[in-house]
Amino acid sequence: MPYINSKVTGKIDKVKEHIIKKRLGKAIELINGKSEEWLMINFENDCSLYFKGYELTKGAIIEVKIFGSASKEEYDRLTTEISNIYLEEIGIPTDKIYITYEEIKTWGWNKNNF
């Protein structure tokens, strides 16, 4: 089960949110064995983000969590695709997009653990 949480400095309207959701659903397939079928996405708008002591006027921090693991090459491809999505859809420059990855060994759902 992958999870993508994005915190952005501006507001993503519902139309753009739907487009980004759909594109992230396709992008997650860059990780072997992952698909939109199990993908959970969260959008946090109007966040105050600071880097190097300065407020980002247009920026994003995007957290990607996956059950299991992935290769460096898969993460590299996903970073490129996520960066392109947020640049193309809401105009956040790629040098203001920060992406973290976390590999989860145990994930609970429906009263059980994977």
Coordinates of C-alpha atoms in Angstrom, one line a residue:
M1 CA 0.0 0.0 0.0
P2 CA 1.6 3.3 -1.0
Y3 CA 0.7 6.6 0.6
I4 CA 1.5 10.0 -0.9
N5 CA 1.0 13.1 1.3
S6 CA 1.7 16.5 -0.3
K7 CA 2.0 19.8 1.6
V8 CA 2.0 22.8 -0.7
T9 CA 2.2 26.5 0.0
G10 CA -0.8 27.4 -2.1
K11 CA -4.3 26.1 -2.7
I12 CA -5.0 23.2 -5.1
D13 CA -8.6 23.5 -6.4
K14 CA -10.7 20.4 -6.7
V15 CA -10.2 20.1 -10.5
K16 CA -6.4 20.2 -10.2
E17 CA -6.5 17.9 -7.2
H18 CA -8.4 15.3 -9.2
I19 CA -5.9 15.6 -12.1
I20 CA -2.9 15.3 -9.7
K21 CA -4.5 12.4 -8.0
K22 CA -5.0 10.6 -11.4
R23 CA -1.4 11.4 -12.4
L24 CA 0.0 10.2 -9.1
G25 CA -2.0 7.0 -9.5
K26 CA -0.2 6.4 -12.8
A27 CA 3.2 7.5 -11.5
I28 CA 3.2 5.1 -8.5
E29 CA 3.3 2.2 -11.1
L30 CA 7.0 3.3 -11.6
I31 CA 7.6 1.3 -8.3
N32 CA 7.4 -2.4 -9.1
G33 CA 4.2 -4.0 -7.8
K34 CA 2.5 -0.7 -6.8
S35 CA -0.7 0.6 -8.4
E36 CA -3.4 3.1 -7.9
E37 CA -5.7 0.3 -6.7
W38 CA -4.0 0.5 -3.2
L39 CA -2.8 4.1 -3.3
M40 CA -3.9 6.6 -0.6
I41 CA -3.3 10.3 -1.3
N42 CA -3.6 13.3 1.0
F43 CA -3.4 17.0 0.0
E44 CA -2.6 19.6 2.5
N45 CA -3.0 23.2 1.2
D46 CA -1.8 26.6 2.3
C47 CA 1.1 25.3 4.3
S48 CA 3.8 27.6 5.6
L49 CA 7.0 26.1 4.4
Y50 CA 10.4 27.5 5.2
F51 CA 13.8 26.4 3.9
K52 CA 17.2 27.9 4.8
G53 CA 15.4 30.4 7.0
Y54 CA 13.2 31.8 4.1
E55 CA 9.6 31.3 3.5
L56 CA 8.8 29.5 0.2
T57 CA 6.2 31.4 -1.7
K58 CA 5.7 28.4 -4.1
G59 CA 6.9 25.1 -2.7
A60 CA 6.0 21.6 -1.7
I61 CA 7.1 18.7 0.5
I62 CA 5.8 15.4 -0.6
E63 CA 6.1 12.3 1.5
V64 CA 5.9 8.9 -0.2
K65 CA 5.5 5.8 1.9
I66 CA 5.5 2.3 0.5
F67 CA 5.0 -1.1 2.0
G68 CA 8.1 -3.0 1.2
S69 CA 11.0 -1.5 -0.7
A70 CA 12.1 -0.2 -4.1
S71 CA 15.3 0.3 -6.0
K72 CA 17.2 3.6 -6.3
E73 CA 16.3 3.6 -10.0
E74 CA 12.6 3.3 -9.2
Y75 CA 12.8 6.2 -6.7
D76 CA 14.8 8.3 -9.2
R77 CA 12.1 7.8 -11.9
L78 CA 9.3 8.5 -9.4
T79 CA 11.0 11.7 -8.1
T80 CA 11.2 13.0 -11.7
E81 CA 7.6 12.2 -12.4
I82 CA 6.2 13.7 -9.2
S83 CA 8.3 16.8 -9.8
N84 CA 6.9 17.1 -13.3
I85 CA 3.3 16.6 -12.1
Y86 CA 3.5 19.5 -9.5
L87 CA 5.4 21.8 -11.9
E88 CA 2.9 21.2 -14.8
E89 CA -0.3 21.2 -12.8
I90 CA 0.2 23.9 -10.2
G91 CA 3.4 25.7 -11.3
I92 CA 5.7 24.7 -8.4
P93 CA 9.3 25.0 -9.6
T94 CA 11.2 21.7 -9.4
D95 CA 13.9 23.3 -7.2
K96 CA 11.2 24.0 -4.6
I97 CA 9.8 20.5 -4.5
Y98 CA 11.2 18.2 -1.9
I99 CA 10.3 14.5 -1.8
T100 CA 10.9 12.0 1.0
Y101 CA 10.6 8.3 0.8
E102 CA 9.9 5.8 3.6
E103 CA 9.8 2.1 3.4
I104 CA 7.2 0.5 5.8
K105 CA 7.8 -3.1 7.0
T106 CA 4.4 -3.5 8.7
W107 CA 1.1 -1.9 7.6
G108 CA -2.1 -2.4 9.4
W109 CA -5.5 -2.5 7.6
N110 CA -8.9 -4.1 8.2
K111 CA -7.9 -5.4 11.7
N112 CA -4.8 -7.2 10.2
N113 CA -1.2 -6.4 9.3
F114 CA 0.5 -6.9 6.0

